[in-house]
Coordinates of C-alpha atoms in Angstrom, one line a residue:
M582 CA -37.1 -21.1 92.0
R583 CA -40.2 -22.9 93.3
R584 CA -38.3 -25.1 95.7
S585 CA -35.8 -22.7 97.0
S586 CA -36.7 -20.5 100.0
V587 CA -33.4 -18.6 99.8
F588 CA -34.3 -16.3 97.0
K589 CA -35.9 -13.0 97.9
P590 CA -38.8 -11.6 95.8
L591 CA -36.5 -9.1 94.0
D592 CA -34.1 -11.9 93.1
I593 CA -37.0 -14.0 91.7
V594 CA -38.1 -11.1 89.5
E595 CA -34.6 -10.6 88.2
M596 CA -34.6 -14.3 87.1
L597 CA -38.1 -14.0 85.6
L598 CA -37.4 -11.0 83.4
P599 CA -34.9 -12.8 81.1
I600 CA -37.2 -15.8 80.8
S601 CA -40.0 -13.5 79.8
T602 CA -37.8 -11.8 77.2
F603 CA -36.8 -15.1 75.8
L604 CA -40.4 -16.3 75.5
Q605 CA -41.4 -13.1 73.7
R606 CA -38.6 -13.4 71.1
S607 CA -39.2 -17.1 70.5
S608 CA -43.0 -16.6 70.0
C609 CA -42.3 -14.8 66.7
F610 CA -41.3 -18.2 65.3
S611 CA -43.1 -20.8 67.3
Q612 CA -45.6 -21.4 70.1
M613 CA -43.6 -24.3 71.4
L614 CA -41.8 -22.6 74.3
L615 CA -44.9 -20.9 75.5
D616 CA -46.7 -24.3 75.6
D617 CA -43.7 -25.7 77.6
F618 CA -43.9 -22.8 80.0
K619 CA -47.5 -23.6 80.6
L620 CA -46.9 -27.4 81.1
S621 CA -44.2 -26.6 83.6
Q622 CA -46.7 -24.7 85.7
G623 CA -45.0 -21.3 84.9
Y624 CA -48.3 -19.4 85.1
Q625 CA -49.2 -21.0 88.4
F626 CA -45.8 -20.0 89.7
L627 CA -46.6 -16.4 88.8
I628 CA -49.9 -16.6 90.6
D629 CA -48.2 -18.1 93.7
F630 CA -45.5 -15.4 93.5
L631 CA -48.0 -12.6 93.5
L632 CA -50.0 -14.1 96.4
K633 CA -46.8 -14.4 98.4
I634 CA -46.1 -10.8 97.8
D635 CA -49.7 -10.1 99.0
Q636 CA -49.0 -11.8 102.3
E637 CA -45.7 -10.0 102.8
L638 CA -47.3 -6.6 102.2
E639 CA -49.6 -7.2 105.1
K640 CA -46.7 -7.2 107.6
K641 CA -46.5 -3.4 107.3
D642 CA -42.7 -3.2 107.5
V643 CA -41.9 0.1 105.9
E644 CA -38.5 -0.9 104.4
E645 CA -39.8 -4.3 103.2
Y646 CA -43.0 -2.6 101.8
N647 CA -40.9 -0.3 99.6
I648 CA -38.9 -3.2 98.3
L649 CA -42.1 -5.2 97.5
E650 CA -43.6 -2.1 95.8
N651 CA -40.5 -2.0 93.6
V652 CA -41.0 -5.8 92.9
L653 CA -44.6 -5.2 91.7
H654 CA -43.4 -2.3 89.6
L655 CA -41.2 -4.7 87.7
T656 CA -43.5 -7.7 87.7
M657 CA -46.7 -6.1 86.3
P658 CA -45.1 -4.8 83.1
M659 CA -43.6 -8.2 82.6
I660 CA -47.0 -9.9 82.9
V661 CA -48.6 -7.4 80.6
S662 CA -45.9 -8.0 78.0
L663 CA -46.5 -11.8 78.3
C664 CA -50.2 -11.1 77.6
T665 CA -49.3 -9.8 74.1
T666 CA -46.9 -12.7 73.5
G667 CA -48.0 -15.4 71.1
F668 CA -47.4 -16.9 67.7
S669 CA -51.0 -16.6 66.4
Q670 CA -53.6 -13.8 66.7
I671 CA -56.8 -14.4 68.6
Q672 CA -60.0 -13.3 66.8
T673 CA -62.2 -10.5 68.2
V674 CA -65.7 -11.9 68.2
L675 CA -68.7 -11.5 70.4
P676 CA -69.8 -14.8 72.0
C677 CA -73.0 -15.8 70.1
P678 CA -74.3 -19.2 69.0
D679 CA -74.8 -18.0 65.4
Q680 CA -74.2 -15.1 63.2
K681 CA -77.8 -13.9 63.3
Q682 CA -77.8 -13.6 67.1
K683 CA -74.5 -11.9 66.9
Q684 CA -75.9 -9.1 64.7
V685 CA -78.9 -8.7 67.1
L686 CA -76.5 -8.3 70.0
I687 CA -74.4 -5.8 68.2
A688 CA -77.5 -3.8 67.4
K689 CA -78.6 -3.7 71.0
C690 CA -75.1 -2.7 72.2
Q691 CA -74.5 -0.1 69.6
L692 CA -73.5 3.4 70.7
Q693 CA -72.5 6.1 68.3
E694 CA -72.0 3.8 65.2
F695 CA -70.3 1.1 67.3
R696 CA -68.3 -1.5 65.4
V697 CA -66.3 -4.4 66.8
P698 CA -62.7 -3.1 66.5
H699 CA -60.0 -4.8 64.7
V700 CA -56.4 -5.4 65.9
L701 CA -54.3 -2.3 65.4
A702 CA -50.8 -3.8 65.2
K703 CA -48.8 -6.7 66.4
G704 CA -47.6 -6.3 69.9
T705 CA -50.7 -4.4 71.1
A706 CA -53.3 -7.1 71.1
V707 CA -53.7 -9.9 73.6
R708 CA -52.3 -13.3 72.3
N709 CA -51.8 -15.1 75.6
L710 CA -55.0 -15.7 77.6
N711 CA -53.0 -17.8 80.2
A712 CA -50.9 -14.8 81.1
F713 CA -54.0 -12.6 81.5
Q714 CA -55.6 -15.2 83.8
V715 CA -52.6 -14.8 86.1
L716 CA -53.9 -11.2 86.8
Q717 CA -57.5 -12.4 87.1
V718 CA -56.9 -15.2 89.6
A719 CA -54.4 -13.2 91.6
F720 CA -56.9 -10.3 92.0
L721 CA -59.7 -12.7 93.2
R722 CA -57.5 -14.2 95.9
A723 CA -55.5 -11.1 96.9
S724 CA -56.5 -8.8 99.7
N725 CA -53.8 -6.1 99.8
V726 CA -54.7 -2.6 98.5
L727 CA -51.5 -2.1 96.6
L728 CA -51.5 -5.5 94.8
C729 CA -55.2 -5.2 93.8
C730 CA -54.8 -1.7 92.5
K731 CA -51.7 -2.7 90.5
I732 CA -53.6 -5.6 88.9
L733 CA -56.5 -3.3 88.0
E734 CA -54.1 -0.8 86.5
A735 CA -52.4 -3.5 84.5
I736 CA -55.8 -4.6 83.1
M737 CA -56.6 -1.0 82.3
E738 CA -53.3 -0.7 80.5
I739 CA -54.1 -3.8 78.4
Y740 CA -57.5 -2.4 77.5
R741 CA -55.9 0.9 76.5
M742 CA -53.3 -0.8 74.3
D743 CA -55.8 -1.9 71.8
D744 CA -59.6 -1.5 71.7
A745 CA -59.9 -5.1 70.5
N746 CA -58.4 -6.5 73.7
Y747 CA -61.7 -6.2 75.6
F748 CA -63.5 -8.3 73.0
I749 CA -60.6 -10.8 72.9
L750 CA -60.8 -11.2 76.6
E751 CA -64.6 -11.1 76.8
S752 CA -65.0 -14.8 77.1
L753 CA -63.1 -14.8 80.4
N754 CA -65.8 -12.6 82.1
T755 CA -63.1 -10.8 84.0
L756 CA -65.0 -7.9 85.4
C757 CA -68.1 -10.0 86.1
S758 CA -66.0 -12.3 88.3
F759 CA -64.5 -9.2 90.0
A760 CA -67.9 -7.8 90.7
E761 CA -68.9 -10.9 92.7
K762 CA -66.2 -10.2 95.3
I763 CA -65.7 -6.5 95.0
H764 CA -67.5 -5.8 98.2
Q765 CA -64.7 -7.7 100.0
K766 CA -62.1 -5.4 98.7
P767 CA -60.8 -2.2 100.2
E768 CA -62.3 1.2 99.3
M769 CA -59.6 2.3 96.9
V770 CA -59.8 -1.0 95.0
Q771 CA -63.6 -0.7 94.6
S772 CA -63.2 2.9 93.3
T773 CA -60.6 1.7 90.7
F774 CA -62.8 -1.2 89.7
F775 CA -65.8 1.0 89.0
E776 CA -63.6 3.4 87.0
L777 CA -62.5 0.4 84.9
V778 CA -66.2 -0.3 84.1
E779 CA -66.7 3.4 83.1
F780 CA -63.6 3.2 80.9
I781 CA -65.1 0.5 78.8
V782 CA -68.2 2.6 78.0
I783 CA -66.3 5.8 77.4
Q784 CA -63.4 4.4 75.5
L785 CA -65.2 1.8 73.4
N786 CA -68.7 3.4 73.1
F787 CA -69.9 -0.1 74.0
V788 CA -72.6 -1.3 76.3
P789 CA -71.1 -4.0 78.5
R790 CA -74.3 -5.8 79.2
K791 CA -72.8 -8.6 81.3
E792 CA -70.9 -6.1 83.5
L793 CA -74.1 -4.0 84.0
I794 CA -76.0 -7.0 85.1
A795 CA -73.2 -7.8 87.5
L796 CA -73.5 -4.3 88.9
S797 CA -77.2 -4.7 89.3
V798 CA -76.5 -7.9 91.3
I799 CA -74.3 -5.8 93.6
L800 CA -77.1 -3.4 94.2
K801 CA -79.7 -6.0 94.7
S802 CA -77.7 -8.1 97.2
N803 CA -76.5 -4.9 99.0
N804 CA -73.9 -6.9 101.0
V805 CA -71.9 -3.7 101.9
M806 CA -73.7 -0.3 101.9
E807 CA -70.6 1.7 100.9
T808 CA -70.1 -0.6 97.9
S809 CA -73.7 -0.1 96.8
V810 CA -73.2 3.7 97.0
R811 CA -70.1 3.5 94.7
C812 CA -71.9 1.2 92.4
I813 CA -75.0 3.4 91.9
R814 CA -72.8 6.4 91.4
T815 CA -71.1 4.6 88.5
L816 CA -74.5 3.7 87.0
I817 CA -75.7 7.3 87.3
H818 CA -72.5 8.6 85.8
L819 CA -73.0 6.3 82.8
L820 CA -76.6 7.7 82.4
R821 CA -75.2 11.2 82.3
I822 CA -72.6 10.3 79.8
N823 CA -75.0 8.8 77.3
I824 CA -78.8 9.1 77.6
E825 CA -79.2 5.9 75.5
F826 CA -78.5 4.0 78.7
V827 CA -82.1 4.8 79.8
D828 CA -83.2 2.1 77.4
V829 CA -80.3 -0.2 78.2
Y830 CA -81.0 -0.2 81.9
R831 CA -84.6 -1.2 81.2
E832 CA -83.4 -4.1 79.0
V833 CA -80.9 -5.5 81.5
G834 CA -83.2 -5.1 84.5
I835 CA -81.5 -2.3 86.3
L836 CA -84.7 -0.3 86.4
E837 CA -86.4 -3.0 88.5
V838 CA -83.4 -3.2 90.8
F839 CA -83.6 0.6 91.4
I840 CA -87.3 0.2 92.3
T841 CA -86.3 -2.6 94.8
C842 CA -83.6 -0.3 96.3
M843 CA -86.3 2.4 96.6
K844 CA -88.5 -0.1 98.5
R845 CA -85.7 -0.7 100.9
Y846 CA -85.1 3.0 101.3
N847 CA -88.8 3.4 102.1
E848 CA -88.6 0.7 104.8
Y849 CA -85.5 2.5 106.2
L850 CA -87.4 5.8 106.5
C851 CA -90.3 4.0 108.2
I852 CA -88.0 2.7 110.9
H853 CA -85.4 5.4 111.3
M854 CA -87.3 8.7 110.5
D855 CA -87.4 9.9 114.1
T856 CA -83.8 8.9 114.7
M857 CA -82.7 10.7 111.5
A858 CA -84.4 13.9 112.6
C859 CA -82.5 13.8 115.9
E860 CA -79.2 13.0 114.2
T861 CA -79.7 15.8 111.7
G862 CA -79.8 18.3 114.5
I863 CA -76.8 16.8 116.2
N864 CA -74.6 16.2 113.2
H865 CA -75.5 19.5 111.5
G866 CA -76.9 18.0 108.3
K867 CA -74.4 15.1 107.9
V868 CA -76.0 12.4 105.7
N869 CA -75.4 8.7 106.6
T870 CA -74.7 6.0 104.1
A871 CA -78.2 4.6 103.9
E872 CA -79.6 8.1 103.3
S873 CA -77.0 8.8 100.7
L874 CA -77.8 5.5 98.9
G875 CA -81.6 6.3 99.0
R876 CA -81.1 9.7 97.5
L877 CA -78.8 8.3 94.7
V878 CA -81.5 5.7 93.9
L879 CA -84.1 8.4 93.6
E880 CA -81.8 10.5 91.5
G881 CA -81.2 7.6 89.1
L882 CA -84.9 6.8 88.9
G883 CA -85.5 10.5 88.1
I884 CA -83.1 10.2 85.1
L885 CA -84.6 6.9 84.0
L886 CA -88.1 8.2 84.0
S887 CA -87.4 11.5 82.4
G888 CA -89.1 11.6 79.0
S889 CA -89.6 7.9 78.9
S890 CA -93.2 6.8 79.0
T891 CA -92.1 3.1 78.8
N892 CA -89.9 3.3 81.9
T893 CA -92.6 5.3 83.7
A894 CA -95.2 2.6 82.9
I895 CA -92.8 -0.1 84.3
F896 CA -92.2 2.0 87.3
K897 CA -95.9 2.1 88.1
N898 CA -96.5 -1.6 87.3
C899 CA -93.8 -2.5 89.8
G900 CA -95.5 -0.4 92.5
G901 CA -92.9 2.4 92.5
N902 CA -95.5 5.1 92.8
K903 CA -96.9 3.5 96.0
Y904 CA -93.4 3.7 97.6
I905 CA -93.3 7.3 96.6
Y906 CA -96.6 8.0 98.4
E907 CA -95.3 6.2 101.5
M908 CA -92.2 8.4 101.6
M909 CA -94.5 11.4 101.5
K910 CA -96.1 10.2 104.7
Y911 CA -92.7 10.6 106.4
N912 CA -92.4 14.2 105.3
H913 CA -89.8 13.3 102.8
Y914 CA -89.9 15.7 99.9
S915 CA -86.4 15.7 98.5
P916 CA -85.7 17.3 95.1
E917 CA -84.9 13.8 93.7
M918 CA -88.3 12.4 94.8
L919 CA -90.2 15.4 93.5
K920 CA -88.5 14.9 90.1
I921 CA -90.0 11.4 90.0
V922 CA -93.4 12.7 90.9
R923 CA -93.1 15.3 88.1
E924 CA -92.6 12.5 85.6
L925 CA -95.5 10.5 87.0
I926 CA -97.8 13.6 86.7
S927 CA -96.8 14.3 83.1
T928 CA -97.7 10.8 81.9
V929 CA -101.1 9.2 81.2
G930 CA -102.9 8.6 84.5
G931 CA -101.1 11.5 86.2
E932 CA -104.3 12.7 87.8
D933 CA -104.0 10.2 90.6
D934 CA -100.3 11.1 91.2
M935 CA -101.1 14.8 91.4
L936 CA -104.0 14.0 93.8
N937 CA -101.8 12.0 96.1
L938 CA -99.1 14.8 96.1
L939 CA -101.8 17.4 97.1
K940 CA -103.3 15.1 99.7
H941 CA -100.0 14.3 101.4
M942 CA -98.9 17.9 101.3
N943 CA -101.8 18.8 103.7
I944 CA -101.5 15.9 106.1
N945 CA -101.1 17.2 109.6
R946 CA -98.7 14.8 111.3
A947 CA -97.7 15.1 114.9
D948 CA -94.0 14.9 113.9
R949 CA -94.2 17.9 111.5
A950 CA -92.3 20.7 113.2
Q951 CA -91.1 24.1 112.2
N952 CA -89.7 23.0 108.9
S953 CA -93.3 22.5 107.5
P954 CA -93.5 26.0 105.9
S955 CA -90.3 25.5 104.0
I956 CA -91.2 21.9 102.9
R957 CA -94.6 23.0 101.6
T958 CA -93.0 25.9 99.8
N959 CA -90.6 23.5 98.0
V960 CA -93.5 21.2 97.1
L961 CA -95.6 24.1 95.7
Q962 CA -92.6 25.5 93.7
F963 CA -92.3 22.0 92.2
L964 CA -96.0 22.0 91.4
I965 CA -95.7 25.4 89.7
E966 CA -93.1 23.9 87.3
C967 CA -95.5 21.1 86.5
L968 CA -98.4 23.6 85.8
R969 CA -96.2 25.7 83.5
E970 CA -95.4 22.8 81.3
S971 CA -98.7 21.8 79.7
H972 CA -102.4 22.6 79.3
R973 CA -103.2 19.0 80.3
T974 CA -101.6 19.3 83.7
R975 CA -103.5 22.6 84.4
A976 CA -106.7 21.0 83.3
F977 CA -106.7 18.0 85.7
F978 CA -105.3 20.3 88.5
R979 CA -108.9 21.7 88.6
K980 CA -110.5 18.3 88.2
V981 CA -108.8 16.8 91.2
G982 CA -109.6 19.8 93.4
G983 CA -106.2 21.3 93.3
F984 CA -107.4 24.8 94.1
V985 CA -109.0 23.6 97.3
Y986 CA -105.9 21.7 98.4
V987 CA -103.5 24.6 97.7
V988 CA -105.7 27.2 99.5
N989 CA -106.0 24.8 102.5
V990 CA -102.2 25.2 102.9
L991 CA -102.9 28.7 104.2
E992 CA -104.5 27.1 107.3
S993 CA -101.0 26.6 108.6
L994 CA -100.6 30.4 108.6
K995 CA -103.6 31.0 110.8
G996 CA -102.7 33.6 113.5
Q997 CA -99.1 33.9 112.2
F998 CA -99.3 37.6 111.3
T999 CA -100.2 39.1 114.6
N1000 CA -98.4 41.8 116.5
I1001 CA -96.3 39.1 118.3
H1002 CA -93.0 39.7 116.6
L1003 CA -91.4 36.3 115.9
N1004 CA -87.9 35.8 114.6
N1005 CA -87.3 37.2 111.1
E1006 CA -86.4 33.7 109.6
L1007 CA -89.8 32.3 110.5
L1008 CA -91.6 35.5 109.3
R1009 CA -89.8 35.2 106.0
E1010 CA -90.8 31.5 105.6
N1011 CA -94.5 32.4 106.4
V1012 CA -94.5 35.2 103.8
S1013 CA -92.8 33.0 101.3
L1014 CA -95.3 30.3 101.8
F1015 CA -98.2 32.7 101.2
R1016 CA -96.6 34.1 98.1
V1017 CA -95.9 30.7 96.6
V1018 CA -99.5 29.6 97.3
C1019 CA -100.7 32.6 95.3
Q1020 CA -98.1 31.9 92.6
T1021 CA -99.4 28.4 92.3
L1022 CA -102.9 29.7 91.9
S1023 CA -101.7 32.1 89.3
A1024 CA -99.9 29.4 87.3
A1025 CA -103.0 27.2 87.4
M1026 CA -105.1 30.0 85.9
R1027 CA -102.7 31.2 83.2
F1028 CA -104.0 30.5 79.7
E1029 CA -106.9 28.6 81.3
P1030 CA -110.2 30.6 81.3
A1031 CA -112.1 27.6 82.8
N1032 CA -109.7 27.5 85.8
A1033 CA -109.9 31.3 86.3
K1034 CA -113.7 31.2 86.3
Y1035 CA -113.7 28.4 88.7
F1036 CA -111.4 30.2 91.1
Q1037 CA -113.4 33.4 90.9
T1038 CA -116.8 31.8 91.5
E1039 CA -115.9 28.9 93.8
I1040 CA -112.7 29.8 95.7
A1041 CA -111.8 33.5 95.8
N1042 CA -114.8 34.8 97.8
T1043 CA -115.1 31.8 100.1
L1044 CA -112.0 29.7 101.1
F1045 CA -109.4 32.1 99.9
F1046 CA -111.0 35.1 101.5
Q1047 CA -111.6 33.4 104.8
A1048 CA -108.1 32.0 105.0
I1049 CA -106.6 35.5 104.6
R1050 CA -108.9 36.9 107.2
E1051 CA -107.6 34.4 109.7
F1052 CA -103.9 35.4 109.3
G1053 CA -104.2 37.5 112.5
C1054 CA -103.5 40.9 111.0
F1055 CA -107.2 41.8 110.2
S1056 CA -110.0 42.6 112.6
N1057 CA -113.2 40.7 112.8
A1058 CA -115.2 43.7 111.6
E1059 CA -116.3 43.7 108.0
M1060 CA -117.2 47.4 107.9
I1061 CA -115.3 50.5 109.0
Q1062 CA -116.8 53.7 110.4
P1063 CA -117.3 56.4 107.7
Y1064 CA -114.9 59.3 107.9
T1065 CA -116.1 62.9 107.2
H1066 CA -113.7 65.6 106.6
S1067 CA -114.6 69.2 107.6
Y1068 CA -113.1 72.0 105.6
T1069 CA -114.1 74.6 108.2
D1070 CA -112.3 73.1 111.2
P1071 CA -108.7 74.1 111.0
N1072 CA -107.6 71.2 113.3
N1073 CA -109.2 68.6 111.0
E1074 CA -106.4 68.3 108.5
I1075 CA -105.0 65.4 106.5
S1076 CA -101.5 64.8 107.6
V1077 CA -99.1 62.3 106.0
D1078 CA -96.0 60.9 107.8
D1079 CA -93.5 60.9 105.0
Q1080 CA -91.1 58.6 106.9
M1081 CA -93.9 56.0 107.5
M1082 CA -94.9 56.2 103.9
E1083 CA -91.4 55.5 102.9
F1084 CA -91.3 52.4 105.2
F1085 CA -94.5 51.0 103.6
R1086 CA -93.2 51.8 100.1
T1087 CA -90.0 49.9 100.9
V1088 CA -92.0 46.9 102.1
F1089 CA -94.4 47.0 99.1
H1090 CA -91.5 47.1 96.6
M1091 CA -89.4 44.6 98.4
S1092 CA -88.6 41.6 96.2
S1093 CA -89.4 38.1 97.4
D1094 CA -85.7 37.2 97.4
S1095 CA -84.5 40.3 99.3
K1096 CA -83.2 38.4 102.3
D1097 CA -80.5 40.9 103.0
K1098 CA -83.0 43.7 103.2
W1099 CA -85.5 41.8 105.4
G1100 CA -84.2 43.0 108.7
M1101 CA -83.9 46.6 107.5
C1102 CA -87.5 46.9 106.5
F1103 CA -89.0 46.8 109.9
D1104 CA -89.4 49.5 112.5
D1105 CA -90.5 48.9 116.1
R1106 CA -92.8 51.9 115.9
I1107 CA -95.0 50.3 113.3
P1108 CA -97.0 47.2 114.3
W1109 CA -96.1 44.0 112.5
N1110 CA -99.7 43.4 111.4
L1111 CA -99.5 46.6 109.3
Y1112 CA -96.4 45.3 107.6
S1113 CA -98.3 42.0 107.0
I1114 CA -101.2 43.8 105.4
C1115 CA -98.8 45.7 103.1
I1116 CA -97.1 42.4 102.0
I1117 CA -100.4 40.6 101.6
Y1118 CA -101.8 43.4 99.3
R1119 CA -98.6 43.3 97.3
V1120 CA -98.9 39.5 96.7
L1121 CA -102.6 40.0 95.8
Y1122 CA -101.5 42.7 93.4
D1123 CA -99.1 40.3 91.8
I1124 CA -101.7 37.6 91.4
V1125 CA -104.3 40.0 89.9
L1126 CA -101.8 41.2 87.3
D1127 CA -100.1 37.7 86.9
I1128 CA -96.6 39.2 87.3
F1129 CA -94.9 36.6 89.5
D1130 CA -92.6 35.7 86.6
K1131 CA -92.1 39.3 85.6
Q1132 CA -90.8 40.8 88.8
E1133 CA -88.2 43.0 87.3
T1134 CA -90.8 44.6 84.9
C1135 CA -93.2 45.1 87.8
D1136 CA -90.5 46.8 90.0
L1137 CA -89.5 49.1 87.1
M1138 CA -93.1 50.1 86.6
Q1139 CA -93.7 50.8 90.3
S1140 CA -90.5 52.8 90.7
S1141 CA -91.5 55.0 87.7
R1142 CA -94.9 55.6 89.3
S1143 CA -93.4 56.5 92.7
I1144 CA -91.3 59.2 91.0
T1145 CA -94.1 60.8 89.1
T1146 CA -96.6 60.7 91.9
K1147 CA -96.8 63.8 94.1
S1148 CA -96.9 63.5 97.8
V1149 CA -99.9 64.9 99.6
T1150 CA -99.1 68.0 101.7
K1151 CA -101.1 70.5 103.7
S1152 CA -100.9 73.1 100.9
D1153 CA -102.2 70.7 98.2
P1154 CA -105.9 71.3 97.3
I1155 CA -108.2 68.5 98.3
P1156 CA -109.8 66.9 95.3
T1157 CA -113.6 67.1 95.0
L1158 CA -115.3 63.8 95.8
M1159 CA -118.0 62.6 93.5
C1160 CA -120.3 61.6 96.4
S1161 CA -122.6 64.3 97.6
D1162 CA -122.1 63.6 101.2
R1163 CA -118.3 63.6 100.7
K1164 CA -117.9 60.3 102.6
T1165 CA -115.3 57.7 101.9
S1166 CA -116.4 54.3 100.6
T1167 CA -116.3 51.5 103.0
C1168 CA -113.9 48.5 102.9
I1169 CA -114.8 44.9 103.2
V1170 CA -111.9 44.1 105.5
S1171 CA -110.4 46.7 107.9
S1172 CA -107.1 46.6 109.6
Y1173 CA -106.3 47.3 113.2
A1174 CA -105.2 50.8 114.1
S1175 CA -102.5 49.6 116.4

């Protein structure tokens, strides 16, 4: 068969099948024929046969392709059956110099009461390592998608046949050798390979340390960006399957590799940030491969740092927090990054991390455009979650000057609530930003008398008051002219526009998430600054009563009040004022009349 060039691949398979069957039957009595098959270069012949098929598949002849696919369909089961053919059973052992190190290794790799499995039955366990090496060598030298996928499926089948097979074949380092060249394989082959790694963890409840180290090498070398993306998705999936991998990744060095990848992502942002902003507008939000890889790295780091003070300490020692601050400079506040900052803030030494977050939130960069309100809103909402968690976080929020930094955010709203009617989307973002600022202040003062006192004495009547006055909807006057009502002049009557009152009532009761009602709440007859004042008072009302998290209760209370309150009409008696001169009290801040 080796010398003849007349035989077609299908003819060769038909001759190999009876030889394989004869070897399987004879192995029940003796190993002699299998040894003769090896000495006669039988396994090398199988490798050369598979590689010849690999070359023929590249010719892309449809009829020939179907024939070769049928050949592989017959060949792969034959090789799998040869893997389980042998006279003696191979022991399932973990490779360790001595028994003591073996027990230590098992303890480190243990997941859910892991034990090294025993062979289930004869005919399911691997007994012929030479036959399995045919698959291994052929995969490393093949390039066709079909052949590579068929080989990986055959290996998957061998692992499924008996849980002990992975440990029998462990000394061959199959998946580690595959990982070294996986970036040279087609996309479908890479996906199948990473599924095979996941299968070992899921099926065996085992931590494949060598394979994980091989995956970390793929990430660190970053030969092909798409391969790195698939690799890190596999690593994140394993983290989600079993949280114990948080410690495993630290032990095998994957945590440090993630930090290295984050450093590369930071350098990418430094070079391509302006280009990314232009491409985002052109491609309507499409994310390129480098951006996708960076976000996945941040997501994986967020999981690794979540609830693990040891991992967080290593992250800081490796300079990870410095890269986070650098990314903040490029206006990059993704949810994945904020989750990392949340873990940094919640650990020992989190004061510096919160201070850096607050500082970078208020940096006025020339490249910050109209997305700034929404970005700051997202950062403040994240900060609210941090403040809700612990007394310690709220305490050092005051110590690092958090109240001043948060109130300074309102400087971006200076002159934004004038009568110049902007588009509704930008108006909604400005109102949302003001509301979330007040919500942050409220969260910082909740259950913290010291914070509340500090805000009342140092912030409320100075910075906060001045920032609100500069919104553009209030006049510069601090006093209004007193109004005197005459009961003798019939023309001097108090009149109430019920329709206008209904408009203002709707605005006041409007929930912060009522986006569908936003455009219906405005009337061109009423100046925008009056709407703004109504909204501002509503937000101040919420911060005084601390009801940002109790919106439904607040709306129910207000609706019941509006039902029981009588409207003022001409026939209603005017209540007697306590002041002798019957003058109204003055206001500190007055609104424009028009």
